[in-house]
mmCIF file of C-alpha atoms and ligand atoms in Angstrom:
data_model
loop_
_atom_site.group_PDB
_atom_site.id
_atom_site.type_symbol
_atom_site.label_atom_id
_atom_site.label_comp_id
_atom_site.label_asym_id
_atom_site.label_seq_id
_atom_site.Cartn_x
_atom_site.Cartn_y
_atom_site.Cartn_z
ATOM 1 C CA UNK A 1 25.417 -31.939 2.244
ATOM 2 C CA UNK A 2 25.168 -31.572 -1.515
ATOM 3 C CA UNK A 3 23.908 -28.210 -2.728
ATOM 4 C CA UNK A 4 22.860 -26.768 -6.081
ATOM 5 C CA UNK A 5 23.601 -23.191 -7.069
ATOM 6 C CA UNK A 6 20.635 -21.114 -8.244
ATOM 7 C CA UNK A 7 20.246 -17.538 -9.458
ATOM 8 C CA UNK A 8 18.843 -15.037 -6.984
ATOM 9 C CA UNK A 9 18.533 -11.295 -6.363
ATOM 10 C CA UNK A 10 19.884 -9.973 -3.104
ATOM 11 C CA UNK A 11 21.933 -7.333 -1.381
ATOM 12 C CA UNK A 12 25.323 -7.268 0.350
ATOM 13 C CA UNK A 13 24.683 -4.247 2.598
ATOM 14 C CA UNK A 14 21.874 -2.062 3.990
ATOM 15 C CA UNK A 15 22.742 0.809 1.658
ATOM 16 C CA UNK A 16 23.466 -1.287 -1.454
ATOM 17 C CA UNK A 17 21.045 -1.939 -4.305
ATOM 18 C CA UNK A 18 19.712 -5.452 -4.885
ATOM 19 C CA UNK A 19 21.579 -7.270 -7.672
ATOM 20 C CA UNK A 20 21.882 -10.701 -9.217
ATOM 21 C CA UNK A 21 23.830 -13.267 -7.181
ATOM 22 C CA UNK A 22 24.163 -17.032 -6.819
ATOM 23 C CA UNK A 23 22.951 -18.907 -3.716
ATOM 24 C CA UNK A 24 23.018 -22.593 -2.731
ATOM 25 C CA UNK A 25 19.898 -24.724 -2.238
ATOM 26 C CA UNK A 26 20.175 -27.976 -0.287
ATOM 27 C CA UNK A 27 19.675 -31.424 -1.803
ATOM 28 C CA UNK A 28 16.104 -32.737 -1.609
ATOM 29 C CA UNK A 29 15.738 -34.646 1.689
ATOM 30 C CA UNK A 30 13.051 -37.256 2.431
ATOM 31 C CA UNK A 31 10.397 -34.724 3.490
ATOM 32 C CA UNK A 32 11.446 -31.941 1.129
ATOM 33 C CA UNK A 33 9.701 -30.358 -1.820
ATOM 34 C CA UNK A 34 11.810 -28.755 -4.555
ATOM 35 C CA UNK A 35 9.924 -25.828 -6.068
ATOM 36 C CA UNK A 36 10.503 -23.770 -9.209
ATOM 37 C CA UNK A 37 9.470 -20.244 -8.192
ATOM 38 C CA UNK A 38 7.073 -18.652 -10.690
ATOM 39 C CA UNK A 39 6.000 -15.534 -8.779
ATOM 40 C CA UNK A 40 7.059 -13.772 -5.602
ATOM 41 C CA UNK A 41 5.211 -10.875 -3.943
ATOM 42 C CA UNK A 42 7.089 -7.822 -2.650
ATOM 43 C CA UNK A 43 6.306 -7.191 1.023
ATOM 44 C CA UNK A 44 7.312 -4.061 2.941
ATOM 45 C CA UNK A 45 9.112 -6.480 5.307
ATOM 46 C CA UNK A 46 11.421 -7.379 2.382
ATOM 47 C CA UNK A 47 12.441 -3.726 2.220
ATOM 48 C CA UNK A 48 12.853 -3.491 6.028
ATOM 49 C CA UNK A 49 15.110 -6.585 5.976
ATOM 50 C CA UNK A 50 17.146 -5.572 2.900
ATOM 51 C CA UNK A 51 17.843 -2.180 4.524
ATOM 52 C CA UNK A 52 18.409 -3.519 8.048
ATOM 53 C CA UNK A 53 15.539 -1.465 9.540
ATOM 54 C CA UNK A 54 15.182 -4.067 12.327
ATOM 55 C CA UNK A 55 18.940 -4.240 13.021
ATOM 56 C CA UNK A 56 19.162 -8.034 12.509
ATOM 57 C CA UNK A 57 19.928 -8.458 8.809
ATOM 58 C CA UNK A 58 22.818 -10.857 8.105
ATOM 59 C CA UNK A 59 24.249 -10.180 4.639
ATOM 60 C CA UNK A 60 23.996 -11.269 1.921
ATOM 61 C CA UNK A 61 20.224 -10.943 2.244
ATOM 62 C CA UNK A 62 17.876 -12.576 -0.281
ATOM 63 C CA UNK A 63 14.284 -11.742 0.675
ATOM 64 C CA UNK A 64 10.840 -12.791 -0.622
ATOM 65 C CA UNK A 65 8.188 -14.700 1.313
ATOM 66 C CA UNK A 66 5.115 -14.647 -0.901
ATOM 67 C CA UNK A 67 6.126 -17.548 -3.121
ATOM 68 C CA UNK A 68 4.066 -19.415 -5.711
ATOM 69 C CA UNK A 69 5.623 -22.112 -7.831
ATOM 70 C CA UNK A 70 5.557 -25.558 -9.379
ATOM 71 C CA UNK A 71 6.865 -28.705 -7.729
ATOM 72 C CA UNK A 72 9.952 -30.000 -9.545
ATOM 73 C CA UNK A 73 10.608 -33.031 -7.348
ATOM 74 C CA UNK A 74 9.765 -34.436 -3.923
ATOM 75 C CA UNK A 75 11.627 -36.461 -1.295
ATOM 76 C CA UNK A 76 10.855 -40.149 -0.723
ATOM 77 C CA UNK A 77 8.371 -39.628 2.145
ATOM 78 C CA UNK A 78 6.470 -36.576 0.873
ATOM 79 C CA UNK A 79 2.697 -37.114 0.726
ATOM 80 C CA UNK A 80 1.331 -33.559 0.447
ATOM 81 C CA UNK A 81 2.192 -32.880 -3.211
ATOM 82 C CA UNK A 82 3.855 -34.301 -6.314
ATOM 83 C CA UNK A 83 5.887 -33.056 -9.269
ATOM 84 C CA UNK A 84 3.877 -30.645 -11.411
ATOM 85 C CA UNK A 85 1.575 -29.416 -8.600
ATOM 86 C CA UNK A 86 1.123 -25.682 -7.999
ATOM 87 C CA UNK A 87 2.176 -24.853 -4.454
ATOM 88 C CA UNK A 88 3.022 -21.889 -2.265
ATOM 89 C CA UNK A 89 5.421 -20.990 0.531
ATOM 90 C CA UNK A 90 4.912 -18.087 2.934
ATOM 91 C CA UNK A 91 6.981 -16.547 5.714
ATOM 92 C CA UNK A 92 8.162 -19.728 7.481
ATOM 93 C CA UNK A 93 10.121 -22.773 6.311
ATOM 94 C CA UNK A 94 10.573 -24.586 9.650
ATOM 95 C CA UNK A 95 9.885 -24.564 13.403
ATOM 96 C CA UNK A 96 10.605 -26.975 16.286
ATOM 97 C CA UNK A 97 7.241 -28.827 15.807
ATOM 98 C CA UNK A 98 7.297 -29.965 19.463
ATOM 99 C CA UNK A 99 6.574 -26.913 21.650
ATOM 100 C CA UNK A 100 3.001 -26.105 22.611
ATOM 101 C CA UNK A 101 2.468 -23.268 20.084
ATOM 102 C CA UNK A 102 3.794 -25.571 17.309
ATOM 103 C CA UNK A 103 1.446 -28.357 18.432
ATOM 104 C CA UNK A 104 -1.458 -25.890 18.377
ATOM 105 C CA UNK A 105 -0.742 -24.917 14.728
ATOM 106 C CA UNK A 106 0.780 -21.612 15.844
ATOM 107 C CA UNK A 107 4.246 -22.226 14.360
ATOM 108 C CA UNK A 108 4.737 -18.448 14.069
ATOM 109 C CA UNK A 109 4.923 -18.297 17.881
ATOM 110 C CA UNK A 110 7.309 -21.311 18.189
ATOM 111 C CA UNK A 111 9.117 -21.086 21.525
ATOM 112 C CA UNK A 112 12.428 -21.898 19.795
ATOM 113 C CA UNK A 113 11.749 -19.247 17.170
ATOM 114 C CA UNK A 114 10.432 -20.289 13.766
ATOM 115 C CA UNK A 115 12.806 -20.480 10.786
ATOM 116 C CA UNK A 116 11.887 -17.562 8.551
ATOM 117 C CA UNK A 117 11.911 -18.019 4.791
ATOM 118 C CA UNK A 118 14.742 -15.483 4.803
ATOM 119 C CA UNK A 119 17.387 -14.240 7.208
ATOM 120 C CA UNK A 120 16.985 -17.055 9.755
ATOM 121 C CA UNK A 121 19.706 -19.535 10.746
ATOM 122 C CA UNK A 122 19.371 -22.376 8.220
ATOM 123 C CA UNK A 123 19.012 -25.746 10.016
ATOM 124 C CA UNK A 124 20.671 -27.663 7.173
ATOM 125 C CA UNK A 125 23.359 -25.393 5.755
ATOM 126 C CA UNK A 126 25.657 -23.225 7.835
ATOM 127 C CA UNK A 127 24.108 -20.075 6.391
ATOM 128 C CA UNK A 128 21.106 -17.772 6.711
ATOM 129 C CA UNK A 129 17.954 -18.836 4.859
ATOM 130 C CA UNK A 130 17.427 -17.228 1.458
ATOM 131 C CA UNK A 131 13.953 -16.282 0.261
ATOM 132 C CA UNK A 132 11.859 -16.202 -2.859
ATOM 133 C CA UNK A 133 13.690 -13.675 -5.046
ATOM 134 C CA UNK A 134 15.320 -16.733 -6.615
ATOM 135 C CA UNK A 135 14.800 -19.489 -9.185
ATOM 136 C CA UNK A 136 14.135 -22.376 -6.814
ATOM 137 C CA UNK A 137 13.607 -23.215 -3.148
ATOM 138 C CA UNK A 138 13.690 -26.480 -1.166
ATOM 139 C CA UNK A 139 11.184 -26.616 1.718
ATOM 140 C CA UNK A 140 9.927 -29.238 4.172
ATOM 141 C CA UNK A 141 6.449 -30.333 3.088
ATOM 142 C CA UNK A 142 4.859 -29.182 6.364
ATOM 143 C CA UNK A 143 5.520 -25.594 5.265
ATOM 144 C CA UNK A 144 4.301 -26.069 1.683
ATOM 145 C CA UNK A 145 0.738 -24.946 0.901
ATOM 146 C CA UNK A 146 -1.777 -25.953 -1.743
ATOM 147 C CA UNK A 147 -3.121 -23.273 -4.098
ATOM 148 C CA UNK A 148 -6.794 -23.530 -5.207
ATOM 149 C CA UNK A 149 -6.838 -24.109 -8.966
ATOM 150 C CA UNK A 150 -9.249 -21.249 -9.774
ATOM 151 C CA UNK A 151 -6.933 -18.476 -8.515
ATOM 152 C CA UNK A 152 -4.521 -16.449 -10.667
ATOM 153 C CA UNK A 153 -1.012 -17.621 -9.790
ATOM 154 C CA UNK A 154 0.628 -14.177 -9.677
ATOM 155 C CA UNK A 155 -2.222 -12.473 -7.805
ATOM 156 C CA UNK A 156 -2.529 -15.190 -5.168
ATOM 157 C CA UNK A 157 1.133 -14.773 -4.070
ATOM 158 C CA UNK A 158 0.469 -11.866 -1.638
ATOM 159 C CA UNK A 159 -2.075 -13.992 0.227
ATOM 160 C CA UNK A 160 0.959 -15.821 1.677
ATOM 161 C CA UNK A 161 1.973 -12.822 3.809
ATOM 162 C CA UNK A 162 -0.244 -9.741 3.324
ATOM 163 C CA UNK A 163 -3.312 -11.991 3.372
ATOM 164 C CA UNK A 164 -2.521 -14.225 6.322
ATOM 165 C CA UNK A 165 -1.206 -11.335 8.450
ATOM 166 C CA UNK A 166 -4.597 -9.646 8.293
ATOM 167 C CA UNK A 167 -6.688 -12.840 8.249
ATOM 168 C CA UNK A 168 -5.176 -14.141 11.484
ATOM 169 C CA UNK A 169 -6.380 -11.193 13.651
ATOM 170 C CA UNK A 170 -9.769 -11.198 11.899
ATOM 171 C CA UNK A 171 -10.149 -14.863 12.927
ATOM 172 C CA UNK A 172 -8.569 -14.558 16.372
ATOM 173 C CA UNK A 173 -10.922 -11.695 17.319
ATOM 174 C CA UNK A 174 -13.784 -13.683 15.734
ATOM 175 C CA UNK A 175 -14.988 -11.051 13.293
ATOM 176 C CA UNK A 176 -18.484 -11.852 12.026
ATOM 177 C CA UNK A 177 -21.277 -10.362 9.964
ATOM 178 C CA UNK A 178 -22.131 -6.804 11.001
ATOM 179 C CA UNK A 179 -19.033 -6.200 13.156
ATOM 180 C CA UNK A 180 -17.494 -2.769 12.727
ATOM 181 C CA UNK A 181 -13.879 -3.245 11.632
ATOM 182 C CA UNK A 182 -11.350 -0.589 10.627
ATOM 183 C CA UNK A 183 -8.053 -0.897 8.778
ATOM 184 C CA UNK A 184 -5.248 1.690 9.046
ATOM 185 C CA UNK A 185 -3.135 2.191 5.883
ATOM 186 C CA UNK A 186 -3.999 1.121 2.353
ATOM 187 C CA UNK A 187 -0.981 -0.782 1.088
ATOM 188 C CA UNK A 188 -0.341 -4.499 0.595
ATOM 189 C CA UNK A 189 -1.638 -5.618 3.988
ATOM 190 C CA UNK A 190 -4.367 -2.964 4.136
ATOM 191 C CA UNK A 191 -6.000 -3.854 0.834
ATOM 192 C CA UNK A 192 -6.113 -7.560 1.723
ATOM 193 C CA UNK A 193 -7.615 -6.632 5.102
ATOM 194 C CA UNK A 194 -10.413 -4.694 3.345
ATOM 195 C CA UNK A 195 -11.205 -7.617 1.048
ATOM 196 C CA UNK A 196 -11.127 -10.258 3.790
ATOM 197 C CA UNK A 197 -13.077 -8.285 6.415
ATOM 198 C CA UNK A 198 -15.699 -7.476 3.779
ATOM 199 C CA UNK A 199 -15.954 -11.150 2.764
ATOM 200 C CA UNK A 200 -16.562 -12.058 6.428
ATOM 201 C CA UNK A 201 -19.553 -9.687 6.381
ATOM 202 C CA UNK A 202 -18.048 -6.905 8.507
ATOM 203 C CA UNK A 203 -18.875 -3.227 8.097
ATOM 204 C CA UNK A 204 -15.452 -2.002 6.983
ATOM 205 C CA UNK A 205 -13.807 1.420 7.342
ATOM 206 C CA UNK A 206 -10.404 2.475 6.005
ATOM 207 C CA UNK A 207 -8.243 5.038 7.803
ATOM 208 C CA UNK A 208 -5.852 6.541 5.248
ATOM 209 C CA UNK A 209 -3.720 9.651 4.782
ATOM 210 C CA UNK A 210 -4.298 9.459 1.037
ATOM 211 C CA UNK A 211 -7.613 10.974 -0.115
ATOM 212 C CA UNK A 212 -6.707 9.852 -3.649
ATOM 213 C CA UNK A 213 -7.259 6.224 -2.606
ATOM 214 C CA UNK A 214 -10.897 6.735 -1.481
ATOM 215 C CA UNK A 215 -12.740 5.415 -4.537
ATOM 216 C CA UNK A 216 -10.424 2.437 -4.949
ATOM 217 C CA UNK A 217 -10.741 1.599 -1.267
ATOM 218 C CA UNK A 218 -14.496 1.364 -1.744
ATOM 219 C CA UNK A 219 -14.088 -0.978 -4.696
ATOM 220 C CA UNK A 220 -11.778 -3.139 -2.555
ATOM 221 C CA UNK A 221 -14.363 -3.588 0.188
ATOM 222 C CA UNK A 222 -14.379 -0.457 2.387
ATOM 223 C CA UNK A 223 -17.863 0.871 3.162
ATOM 224 C CA UNK A 224 -16.386 4.129 4.426
ATOM 225 C CA UNK A 225 -13.051 5.964 4.203
ATOM 226 C CA UNK A 226 -11.844 8.295 6.967
ATOM 227 C CA UNK A 227 -8.913 10.597 6.225
ATOM 228 C CA UNK A 228 -6.920 10.241 9.419
ATOM 229 C CA UNK A 229 -5.510 13.779 9.288
ATOM 230 C CA UNK A 230 -9.036 15.324 9.152
ATOM 231 C CA UNK A 231 -10.118 16.060 12.736
ATOM 232 C CA UNK A 232 -13.828 16.377 11.862
ATOM 233 C CA UNK A 233 -13.873 12.995 10.084
ATOM 234 C CA UNK A 234 -12.088 11.375 13.048
ATOM 235 C CA UNK A 235 -14.650 12.851 15.481
ATOM 236 C CA UNK A 236 -17.521 11.229 13.560
ATOM 237 C CA UNK A 237 -16.181 7.711 14.196
ATOM 238 C CA UNK A 238 -15.430 8.020 17.940
ATOM 239 C CA UNK A 239 -16.375 4.817 19.815
ATOM 240 C CA UNK A 240 -17.322 2.958 16.626
ATOM 241 C CA UNK A 241 -15.031 -0.046 16.041
ATOM 242 C CA UNK A 242 -14.732 -3.428 17.736
ATOM 243 C CA UNK A 243 -11.458 -4.189 15.921
ATOM 244 C CA UNK A 244 -8.861 -2.006 14.216
ATOM 245 C CA UNK A 245 -6.018 -3.583 12.203
ATOM 246 C CA UNK A 246 -3.120 -1.110 11.985
ATOM 247 C CA UNK A 247 -0.737 -1.857 9.073
ATOM 248 C CA UNK A 248 1.353 1.354 9.165
ATOM 249 C CA UNK A 249 5.085 0.450 8.827
ATOM 250 C CA UNK A 250 6.561 3.406 10.753
ATOM 251 C CA UNK A 251 6.232 5.143 14.140
ATOM 252 C CA UNK A 252 2.879 6.901 14.412
ATOM 253 C CA UNK A 253 0.586 8.198 17.131
ATOM 254 C CA UNK A 254 -1.883 5.505 18.246
ATOM 255 C CA UNK A 255 -3.956 7.783 20.501
ATOM 256 C CA UNK A 256 -6.324 9.064 17.762
ATOM 257 C CA UNK A 257 -7.259 5.485 16.800
ATOM 258 C CA UNK A 258 -7.904 4.357 20.375
ATOM 259 C CA UNK A 259 -10.657 6.976 20.617
ATOM 260 C CA UNK A 260 -12.468 5.278 17.744
ATOM 261 C CA UNK A 261 -12.703 1.897 19.552
ATOM 262 C CA UNK A 262 -15.880 0.677 21.262
ATOM 263 C CA UNK A 263 -15.847 -0.500 24.880
ATOM 264 C CA UNK A 264 -13.899 -3.806 24.830
ATOM 265 C CA UNK A 265 -12.508 -2.942 21.385
ATOM 266 C CA UNK A 266 -9.007 -3.925 20.284
ATOM 267 C CA UNK A 267 -6.385 -2.117 18.226
ATOM 268 C CA UNK A 268 -4.132 -4.800 16.669
ATOM 269 C CA UNK A 269 -0.715 -3.681 15.498
ATOM 270 C CA UNK A 270 0.635 -5.686 12.574
ATOM 271 C CA UNK A 271 2.746 -3.046 10.804
ATOM 272 C CA UNK A 272 5.353 -1.210 12.847
ATOM 273 C CA UNK A 273 7.847 -3.168 14.990
ATOM 274 C CA UNK A 274 9.769 -1.221 17.631
ATOM 275 C CA UNK A 275 9.441 1.421 20.337
ATOM 276 C CA UNK A 276 6.754 4.059 20.018
ATOM 277 C CA UNK A 277 7.632 7.677 20.638
ATOM 278 C CA UNK A 278 4.226 9.245 21.331
ATOM 279 C CA UNK A 279 3.130 8.758 24.916
ATOM 280 C CA UNK A 280 0.135 6.459 25.170
ATOM 281 C CA UNK A 281 -2.823 7.944 27.025
ATOM 282 C CA UNK A 282 -4.072 5.017 29.131
ATOM 283 C CA UNK A 283 -7.232 6.855 30.162
ATOM 284 C CA UNK A 284 -9.432 5.537 27.322
ATOM 285 C CA UNK A 285 -7.957 2.039 27.716
ATOM 286 C CA UNK A 286 -8.839 1.887 31.431
ATOM 287 C CA UNK A 287 -12.127 3.715 31.104
ATOM 288 C CA UNK A 288 -13.567 1.487 28.368
ATOM 289 C CA UNK A 289 -11.633 -1.789 28.801
ATOM 290 C CA UNK A 290 -9.919 -1.315 25.450
ATOM 291 C CA UNK A 291 -6.884 -3.339 24.347
ATOM 292 C CA UNK A 292 -3.810 -2.786 22.244
ATOM 293 C CA UNK A 293 -2.464 -6.030 20.812
ATOM 294 C CA UNK A 294 0.010 -7.317 18.232
ATOM 295 C CA UNK A 295 -0.213 -10.209 15.784
ATOM 296 C CA UNK A 296 2.378 -12.050 13.691
ATOM 297 C CA UNK A 297 1.578 -13.624 10.301
ATOM 298 C CA UNK A 298 -0.408 -16.874 10.887
ATOM 299 C CA UNK A 299 0.123 -20.626 11.306
ATOM 300 C CA UNK A 300 0.381 -23.101 8.430
ATOM 301 C CA UNK A 301 -3.095 -24.609 8.960
ATOM 302 C CA UNK A 302 -4.589 -21.105 9.178
ATOM 303 C CA UNK A 303 -2.780 -20.088 5.971
ATOM 304 C CA UNK A 304 -4.251 -23.118 4.174
ATOM 305 C CA UNK A 305 -7.676 -22.189 5.604
ATOM 306 C CA UNK A 306 -7.225 -18.704 4.117
ATOM 307 C CA UNK A 307 -6.107 -20.008 0.708
ATOM 308 C CA UNK A 308 -9.205 -22.233 0.626
ATOM 309 C CA UNK A 309 -11.413 -19.267 1.686
ATOM 310 C CA UNK A 310 -9.849 -17.175 -1.118
ATOM 311 C CA UNK A 311 -10.583 -20.005 -3.571
ATOM 312 C CA UNK A 312 -14.242 -20.160 -2.459
ATOM 313 C CA UNK A 313 -14.725 -16.370 -2.532
ATOM 314 C CA UNK A 314 -12.478 -15.689 -5.553
ATOM 315 C CA UNK A 315 -10.242 -13.345 -3.591
ATOM 316 C CA UNK A 316 -6.746 -12.428 -4.774
ATOM 317 C CA UNK A 317 -4.531 -9.396 -4.433
ATOM 318 C CA UNK A 318 -4.510 -6.324 -6.709
ATOM 319 C CA UNK A 319 -1.094 -6.517 -8.287
ATOM 320 C CA UNK A 320 1.422 -4.845 -10.556
ATOM 321 C CA UNK A 321 3.730 -7.423 -12.126
ATOM 322 C CA UNK A 322 7.380 -6.391 -12.322
ATOM 323 C CA UNK A 323 10.619 -7.903 -13.591
ATOM 324 C CA UNK A 324 13.224 -8.950 -11.040
ATOM 325 C CA UNK A 325 15.514 -6.247 -12.456
ATOM 326 C CA UNK A 326 12.949 -3.537 -11.480
ATOM 327 C CA UNK A 327 13.045 -4.315 -7.767
ATOM 328 C CA UNK A 328 15.104 -1.302 -6.663
ATOM 329 C CA UNK A 329 12.659 1.143 -8.294
ATOM 330 C CA UNK A 330 9.773 -0.836 -6.795
ATOM 331 C CA UNK A 331 11.228 -0.324 -3.289
ATOM 332 C CA UNK A 332 11.463 3.440 -3.898
ATOM 333 C CA UNK A 333 7.821 3.513 -4.968
ATOM 334 C CA UNK A 334 6.809 1.453 -1.948
ATOM 335 C CA UNK A 335 8.465 4.025 0.318
ATOM 336 C CA UNK A 336 6.233 6.690 -1.259
ATOM 337 C CA UNK A 337 3.077 4.545 -0.751
ATOM 338 C CA UNK A 338 2.877 4.413 -4.548
ATOM 339 C CA UNK A 339 1.817 0.775 -4.960
ATOM 340 C CA UNK A 340 -1.657 -0.300 -6.083
ATOM 341 C CA UNK A 341 -1.487 -2.543 -4.095
ATOM 342 C CA UNK A 342 1.255 -5.171 -4.326
ATOM 343 C CA UNK A 343 4.205 -5.658 -6.609
ATOM 344 C CA UNK A 344 4.647 -9.267 -7.714
ATOM 345 C CA UNK A 345 7.864 -10.373 -9.427
ATOM 346 C CA UNK A 346 7.533 -12.559 -12.518
ATOM 347 C CA UNK A 347 10.426 -14.874 -11.796
ATOM 348 C CA UNK A 348 10.779 -15.824 -15.484
ATOM 349 C CA UNK A 349 12.652 -12.489 -15.749
ATOM 350 C CA UNK A 350 15.465 -13.909 -13.596
ATOM 351 C CA UNK A 351 15.949 -16.876 -15.905
ATOM 352 C CA UNK A 352 16.553 -14.927 -19.110
HETATM 353 P P1 LIG B 1 2.903 -1.040 2.249
HETATM 354 O O1 LIG B 1 2.344 -1.763 1.066
HETATM 355 O O2 LIG B 1 4.048 -0.105 2.051
HETATM 356 O O3 LIG B 1 1.670 -0.270 2.939
HETATM 357 C C1 LIG B 1 1.774 0.491 4.101
HETATM 358 C C2 LIG B 1 0.692 1.604 4.089
HETATM 359 O O4 LIG B 1 0.768 2.305 5.344
HETATM 360 C C3 LIG B 1 0.901 2.657 3.018
HETATM 361 O O5 LIG B 1 0.303 2.323 1.800
HETATM 362 C C4 LIG B 1 0.247 3.889 3.652
HETATM 363 O O6 LIG B 1 -1.155 3.866 3.440
HETATM 364 C C5 LIG B 1 0.495 3.691 5.134
HETATM 365 N N1 LIG B 1 1.689 4.449 5.593
HETATM 366 C C6 LIG B 1 2.951 4.368 5.097
HETATM 367 N N2 LIG B 1 3.792 5.161 5.801
HETATM 368 C C7 LIG B 1 3.038 5.754 6.748
HETATM 369 C C8 LIG B 1 3.323 6.693 7.783
HETATM 370 N N3 LIG B 1 4.568 7.162 7.969
HETATM 371 N N4 LIG B 1 2.302 7.090 8.574
HETATM 372 C C9 LIG B 1 1.062 6.624 8.370
HETATM 373 N N5 LIG B 1 0.727 5.732 7.390
HETATM 374 C C10 LIG B 1 1.707 5.316 6.613
HETATM 375 O O7 LIG B 1 3.395 -2.081 3.352
HETATM 376 P P2 LIG B 1 2.844 -3.578 3.665
HETATM 377 O O8 LIG B 1 3.584 -4.552 2.820
HETATM 378 O O9 LIG B 1 1.370 -3.561 3.704
HETATM 379 O O10 LIG B 1 3.437 -3.789 5.141
HETATM 380 C C11 LIG B 1 3.002 -2.952 6.204
HETATM 381 C C12 LIG B 1 3.829 -3.240 7.441
HETATM 382 O O11 LIG B 1 3.467 -4.525 7.949
HETATM 383 C C13 LIG B 1 5.348 -3.297 7.220
HETATM 384 O O12 LIG B 1 5.991 -2.645 8.304
HETATM 385 C C14 LIG B 1 5.668 -4.766 7.255
HETATM 386 O O13 LIG B 1 6.985 -5.043 7.692
HETATM 387 C C15 LIG B 1 4.659 -5.241 8.272
HETATM 388 N N6 LIG B 1 4.334 -6.677 8.225
HETATM 389 C C16 LIG B 1 4.041 -7.298 9.396
HETATM 390 C C17 LIG B 1 3.677 -8.614 9.411
HETATM 391 C C18 LIG B 1 3.293 -9.284 10.700
HETATM 392 O O14 LIG B 1 3.328 -10.512 10.758
HETATM 393 N N7 LIG B 1 2.892 -8.569 11.726
HETATM 394 C C19 LIG B 1 3.612 -9.325 8.210
HETATM 395 C C20 LIG B 1 3.874 -8.651 7.030
HETATM 396 C C21 LIG B 1 4.225 -7.329 7.030
HETATM 397 P P3 LIG B 1 -2.026 5.197 3.186
HETATM 398 O O15 LIG B 1 -1.478 5.800 1.923
HETATM 399 O O16 LIG B 1 -3.393 4.637 3.031
HETATM 400 O O17 LIG B 1 -1.921 6.079 4.395
HETATM 401 ZN ZN1 LIG B 2 5.626 -10.061 4.470
HETATM 402 ZN ZN1 LIG B 3 7.970 -24.820 18.308
#
């Protein structure tokens, strides 16, 4: 298959810095959309993958799955968009389309495994997929989303992962006006969760370790902030929440949060992936029919639903725009929870 070389930023090893490299993009097939990438959000998952935190990174790794861009060209049977349109691509670029989760618009739970925007076996080239830290991408139209015209193009990028990852549990657990919802961790995912839960009419609480984020959290949609290391503050919210969305990226003790769930309440883990070390006390789970659940991004139809909701409610991410060349410093700041609240790369910086 014919390929075109494009500029990208990636890494050759878990302990190596990201640097400029060249990657191939496939020719535009009948159902493909060729996109010039304008902006790409920086997700904590990008950092996990670049540094092999999940043990599955195949190098070279080119990450980035919060992509907003302009259509350059389309294949002969594409109907969803045309050259010049503003479009977006999130965490997936393919799936089997035939299994029951795929048929139910839950491509993220494809029984064959969805094709991730990065670090997945590429179905067309004998390579891993390469993500949005690059000039261009070629994606099947099913996985291309439409961006409402009123939204800022850089600030809407994080909706494609941070947004949908928190929206999907809010919708699955049917959050409605007046429900008491809590969010753990105020980073990229956490700040979108505050905005979205607030827009759905929930009474929203943030659990954070960072007292310095209190006022900002309130401006983002939190009605209350609980400092999770303060025992007295934690006591005050015992038995309060019907849903807690936990975005913390590293091992942490879940037991204190379970105490703050109502009977029938659910703690949804979206941040950390892997074994927990603290022993889970099942007593409160059994005694009050509480659940611990997980949730992975969201399907394509649900992501479009969210983009449309963001258009109607004028919701975008709080962002700090960076140049591609600043990505290594951005990762260091992300590790210190020093991001307010999402870095977005201006991809014009890669072209210069
Ligand atoms: P982020 O911007 O770095 O935010 C994470 C927040 O968690 C921090 O701002 C901090 O908030 C809190 N935190 C960090 N380290 C902590 C620790 N050791 N203990 C307790 N709290 C801690 O990251 P993100 O981009 O939102 O991503 C969060 C996680 O979600 C990552 O692990 C990412 O891989 C994962 N993710 C999952 C999915 C999915 O589909 N399930 C999708 C996207 C991302 P405070 O300062 O407020 O405490
Ligand atoms: Zn992500
Ligand atoms: Zn499938």
